[in-house]
XYZ file of C-alpha atoms in Angstrom:
364
model
C -0.853 11.626 11.914
C -3.004 13.738 9.575
C -3.934 16.064 12.430
C -0.296 16.500 13.467
C 0.647 17.316 9.869
C -2.035 20.004 9.660
C -0.938 21.517 12.974
C 2.692 21.598 11.910
C 1.792 23.106 8.546
C -0.376 25.741 10.236
C 2.499 26.740 12.522
C 4.888 26.941 9.562
C 2.438 29.034 7.562
C 1.984 31.416 10.476
C 5.745 31.858 10.702
C 6.079 32.342 6.944
C 3.228 34.848 7.048
C 5.018 36.882 9.757
C 8.212 36.849 7.702
C 6.340 38.110 4.659
C 7.005 35.002 2.587
C 3.325 34.026 2.274
C 0.334 36.321 1.956
C -2.797 35.879 4.040
C -4.691 34.832 0.925
C -2.002 32.286 0.070
C -2.061 30.905 3.609
C -5.834 30.452 3.472
C -5.642 28.816 0.034
C -2.958 26.356 1.163
C -4.896 25.332 4.250
C -8.081 24.938 2.210
C -6.268 22.731 -0.305
C -4.798 20.569 2.455
C -8.200 20.263 4.111
C -9.738 19.138 0.838
C -6.992 16.611 0.081
C -7.650 14.336 3.018
C -9.685 13.611 6.096
C -8.576 13.479 9.652
C -8.174 9.952 11.008
C -8.450 10.179 14.769
C -9.242 7.806 17.612
C -13.036 8.358 17.370
C -13.016 7.598 13.642
C -10.863 4.502 14.181
C -13.202 3.256 16.900
C -16.158 3.992 14.631
C -14.674 1.820 11.889
C -14.053 -1.007 14.368
C -17.617 -0.646 15.692
C -19.013 -0.953 12.163
C -17.041 -4.174 11.671
C -18.410 -5.586 14.941
C -21.950 -4.519 14.044
C -21.511 -6.311 10.744
C -20.455 -9.546 12.429
C -23.312 -9.214 14.915
C -25.853 -8.746 12.132
C -24.470 -11.657 10.117
C -24.470 -13.896 13.183
C -28.054 -12.936 14.026
C -29.258 -13.579 10.494
C -27.410 -16.905 10.320
C -28.880 -18.029 13.667
C -32.463 -17.441 12.482
C -31.898 -18.187 8.799
C -33.709 -21.506 8.600
C -36.698 -20.239 10.578
C -37.599 -17.445 8.151
C -39.292 -17.761 4.762
C -37.237 -16.802 1.735
C -39.072 -13.568 1.055
C -38.534 -12.447 4.664
C -34.843 -13.267 4.351
C -34.509 -11.063 1.275
C -36.353 -8.214 2.954
C -34.180 -8.499 6.039
C -30.959 -8.409 4.020
C -32.111 -5.426 1.953
C -33.364 -3.602 5.032
C -30.055 -4.120 6.808
C -28.080 -2.741 3.869
C -30.287 0.319 3.398
C -30.484 0.916 7.130
C -26.703 1.373 7.134
C -26.899 3.830 4.239
C -29.705 5.724 5.966
C -27.678 6.044 9.167
C -24.706 7.191 7.090
C -26.769 9.943 5.492
C -28.096 11.049 8.877
C -24.569 11.191 10.351
C -23.127 13.007 7.319
C -25.878 15.638 7.509
C -24.795 16.370 11.086
C -21.130 16.696 10.177
C -19.972 13.314 11.545
C -18.187 12.235 8.390
C -15.977 9.605 10.042
C -18.960 7.857 11.618
C -20.833 8.110 8.317
C -17.937 6.277 6.647
C -18.229 3.583 9.310
C -21.930 3.152 8.537
C -21.225 2.937 4.801
C -18.584 0.314 5.531
C -21.194 -1.654 7.496
C -23.556 -1.604 4.510
C -20.778 -2.677 2.144
C -19.966 -5.593 4.447
C -23.624 -6.601 4.600
C -23.796 -6.449 0.791
C -21.045 -9.062 0.603
C -22.721 -11.207 3.243
C -26.002 -10.964 1.323
C -24.339 -12.293 -1.830
C -23.103 -15.356 0.028
C -26.376 -15.955 1.906
C -28.557 -15.576 -1.192
C -26.312 -18.000 -3.085
C -26.769 -20.483 -0.277
C -30.511 -19.858 -0.062
C -31.160 -20.568 -3.756
C -28.459 -23.256 -4.037
C -26.570 -21.223 -6.629
C -23.481 -23.245 -7.476
C -20.550 -21.389 -8.927
C -17.089 -20.103 -8.328
C -16.849 -18.372 -4.902
C -14.475 -15.891 -6.515
C -17.368 -14.626 -8.631
C -19.181 -13.639 -5.446
C -16.120 -11.694 -4.320
C -16.024 -10.074 -7.778
C -19.588 -8.809 -7.338
C -18.717 -7.677 -3.821
C -15.731 -5.534 -4.769
C -17.582 -3.990 -7.702
C -20.472 -3.038 -5.422
C -18.081 -1.688 -2.776
C -16.278 0.349 -5.421
C -19.510 1.946 -6.635
C -20.559 2.717 -3.068
C -17.173 4.223 -2.262
C -17.198 6.416 -5.375
C -20.825 7.549 -5.158
C -20.633 8.276 -1.418
C -16.958 9.388 -1.463
C -16.029 6.978 1.320
C -12.326 6.224 1.639
C -12.713 3.216 3.998
C -15.078 1.520 1.554
C -12.643 2.161 -1.299
C -9.925 0.554 0.819
C -12.252 -2.418 1.370
C -12.794 -2.697 -2.373
C -9.024 -2.867 -2.973
C -8.688 -5.585 -0.330
C -11.488 -7.502 -2.028
C -9.790 -7.104 -5.425
C -6.673 -8.708 -3.914
C -8.739 -11.518 -2.340
C -10.564 -12.119 -5.631
C -7.310 -12.249 -7.570
C -5.673 -14.449 -4.953
C -8.523 -16.965 -5.128
C -8.258 -17.108 -8.908
C -4.490 -17.483 -8.747
C -4.628 -20.310 -6.206
C -7.197 -22.124 -8.313
C -5.304 -21.886 -11.617
C -1.719 -21.442 -10.368
C -1.317 -18.854 -13.116
C -1.038 -15.081 -13.252
C -4.458 -13.474 -12.839
C -4.089 -10.564 -15.231
C -7.641 -9.189 -14.660
C -6.329 -8.074 -11.266
C -4.829 -5.090 -13.082
C -8.297 -3.989 -14.217
C -9.684 -3.998 -10.690
C -6.522 -2.410 -9.325
C -6.656 0.376 -11.919
C -10.335 1.092 -11.188
C -9.808 1.392 -7.432
C -6.576 3.384 -7.891
C -8.421 5.831 -10.147
C -10.981 6.278 -7.367
C -8.168 6.974 -4.892
C -6.743 9.609 -7.227
C -10.186 11.163 -7.681
C -10.566 11.276 -3.907
C -7.012 12.630 -3.537
C -6.453 10.077 -0.776
C -2.717 9.621 -0.377
C -2.998 6.695 2.046
C -5.129 4.858 -0.498
C -2.493 5.411 -3.171
C 0.051 3.803 -0.866
C -2.283 0.804 -0.577
C -2.485 0.679 -4.378
C 1.294 0.858 -4.711
C 1.706 -1.936 -2.161
C -0.850 -4.140 -3.936
C 0.793 -3.577 -7.331
C 4.252 -4.248 -5.870
C 3.075 -7.579 -4.439
C 1.518 -8.462 -7.795
C 4.778 -7.758 -9.630
C 6.760 -9.791 -7.092
C 4.308 -12.690 -7.530
C 5.137 -12.795 -11.243
C 8.516 -14.274 -10.383
C 6.819 -17.224 -8.661
C 4.119 -17.799 -11.293
C 5.734 -17.231 -14.686
C 7.968 -19.913 -16.215
C 7.277 -22.326 -13.338
C 8.516 -19.825 -10.780
C 11.777 -18.899 -12.481
C 11.179 -15.309 -13.563
C 12.630 -13.467 -10.583
C 15.096 -11.754 -12.913
C 12.134 -10.136 -14.685
C 10.872 -8.841 -11.330
C 14.288 -7.357 -10.519
C 14.482 -5.704 -13.949
C 10.979 -4.232 -13.614
C 11.884 -2.835 -10.205
C 15.111 -1.304 -11.479
C 13.360 0.236 -14.497
C 10.667 1.721 -12.243
C 13.348 3.067 -9.888
C 15.208 4.679 -12.778
C 11.979 6.212 -14.085
C 11.148 7.601 -10.629
C 14.589 9.192 -10.286
C 14.369 10.651 -13.799
C 10.902 12.051 -13.071
C 12.132 13.564 -9.813
C 15.027 15.275 -11.583
C 12.932 16.466 -14.520
C 10.013 17.737 -12.432
C 11.100 18.524 -8.845
C 7.642 19.859 -8.056
C 6.363 16.272 -8.263
C 8.936 14.931 -5.833
C 6.163 13.962 -3.392
C 4.920 11.483 -6.018
C 8.255 10.195 -7.311
C 9.746 9.604 -3.850
C 7.274 6.919 -2.692
C 7.301 5.298 -6.144
C 11.076 4.982 -5.837
C 10.686 3.274 -2.449
C 8.280 0.652 -3.801
C 10.466 0.134 -6.890
C 13.534 -0.484 -4.716
C 11.545 -3.011 -2.660
C 10.440 -4.851 -5.824
C 13.966 -4.924 -7.273
C 15.378 -6.240 -4.002
C 12.656 -8.915 -3.784
C 13.597 -10.146 -7.270
C 17.327 -10.188 -6.570
C 16.806 -11.847 -3.195
C 14.732 -14.643 -4.747
C 17.380 -15.184 -7.426
C 19.991 -15.734 -4.733
C 18.163 -17.701 -2.067
C 15.047 -19.267 -3.628
C 16.800 -20.458 -6.762
C 19.904 -22.689 -6.688
C 22.681 -20.559 -8.196
C 26.306 -21.645 -8.271
C 28.676 -20.119 -5.742
C 30.119 -17.764 -8.330
C 26.664 -16.613 -9.439
C 25.610 -16.158 -5.825
C 28.645 -13.989 -5.069
C 28.062 -11.901 -8.193
C 24.370 -11.402 -7.405
C 25.150 -10.591 -3.777
C 27.752 -8.001 -4.802
C 25.309 -6.468 -7.290
C 22.553 -6.358 -4.666
C 24.797 -4.695 -2.090
C 26.029 -2.110 -4.596
C 22.450 -1.255 -5.591
C 21.378 -1.018 -1.936
C 24.314 1.237 -1.118
C 23.452 3.398 -4.126
C 19.846 3.607 -2.889
C 21.017 4.591 0.599
C 23.326 7.246 -0.836
C 20.574 8.701 -3.015
C 18.134 8.642 -0.109
C 20.559 10.543 2.107
C 21.100 13.126 -0.631
C 17.388 13.659 -1.267
C 15.973 13.067 2.207
C 13.900 10.069 1.129
C 13.334 8.269 4.435
C 11.386 5.409 2.902
C 14.208 4.425 0.565
C 16.741 4.994 3.342
C 15.109 2.534 5.728
C 14.481 0.044 2.949
C 18.155 0.247 2.070
C 19.235 -0.353 5.661
C 16.819 -3.264 6.132
C 17.668 -4.798 2.770
C 21.412 -4.486 3.394
C 21.124 -6.204 6.782
C 18.882 -8.959 5.403
C 21.228 -9.541 2.490
C 24.293 -9.843 4.719
C 22.565 -12.266 7.111
C 21.170 -14.372 4.261
C 24.557 -14.637 2.560
C 26.051 -15.725 5.854
C 23.520 -18.518 6.327
C 23.790 -19.556 2.673
C 27.574 -19.908 2.791
C 27.990 -20.932 6.412
C 29.381 -24.283 5.282
C 32.376 -22.587 3.735
C 34.037 -20.416 6.345
C 36.738 -19.200 3.957
C 34.255 -18.022 1.324
C 32.053 -16.422 3.986
C 34.937 -14.514 5.588
C 36.210 -13.445 2.172
C 32.777 -12.117 1.220
C 32.426 -10.143 4.437
C 35.953 -8.773 4.010
C 35.182 -7.556 0.480
C 31.843 -6.102 1.611
C 33.486 -4.337 4.568
C 36.216 -2.860 2.366
C 33.598 -1.726 -0.165
C 31.456 -0.014 2.467
C 34.495 1.536 4.163
C 35.717 2.909 0.845
C 32.316 4.395 0.081
C 32.170 5.908 3.571
C 35.582 7.529 3.032
C 34.501 8.915 -0.348
C 31.312 10.304 1.179
C 33.314 11.946 3.949
C 35.702 13.571 1.453
C 32.788 14.850 -0.632
C 31.147 16.302 2.470
C 34.395 18.025 3.514
C 34.809 19.508 0.040
C 31.235 20.767 0.132
C 31.813 22.435 3.493
C 35.049 23.991 2.224
C 33.268 25.389 -0.817
C 30.536 26.917 1.339
C 33.126 28.499 3.643
C 34.975 30.010 0.698
C 31.759 31.394 -0.698
């Protein structure tokens, strides 16, 4: 995907250069900036990452099979040697320009660091919360990812932050607010690395955290708060996009995640709570109006993420309302009739606006 984007951008820049819209210096600067903002993720790099995972499992299995036969000091040396062997291989590969394979080797060492924490705890009979071991693991992975500028290891650290927070949440059945500290630290590393895919992972993790608030706060009855937070974030993203169009590439994905969060909150209010029929109809109408507004805005701005979320959310909402009210055929048919008339009316208004726009362009 990254390679195809660079090829397409190169072709566009060549065409713009021929038309005199971009200078040769500007073309070179743009390509250099794009090259610095991300790394190519190809089949060899993907296979390298998978190989590092398999090597990690092989090493852990080998150590576990011979664990009881070795003295403690030999166990420690073996674990340390395995970790530093991975870093040494990473340095050797990076020096020869094989950055993707170097990342795979760093990932192997980060995995072995986590395995070492667990094995050493077992070896010395250290009793404690397993989540604390995961805490040490993600902190170590974060430092390795930052110091060695390895995106896969930073992604691993974010996954471990989520696992750590999930373990704490399951144990206490309460919101694990320290998750935000770990999330912010890893997200800052993503920003420093200018890794857009990592920022999407951060946005997804934060969105899931916000959605979980509805199930954890007030005995699982705060889905309205989740919907409000999503709507506020969506409004802020739209305002930022209008105020600073040059940052549209940042506001657009934020809007998509905000719409998803708002829909998750509204959906839970309708189908995971037990609202009355009147409340259900009102919430369903509000949800459909907001989804249609999101679809309309996405079509106007070319935001494909919001567009597909709107389509999926609209379909899911309609099907869920049907199953919720299937016992009352009259109410179900009336709801679908109102929804159909609403959508048809909006479609007619959109058509009229499009025809007026075309007429204005023709007159001009």
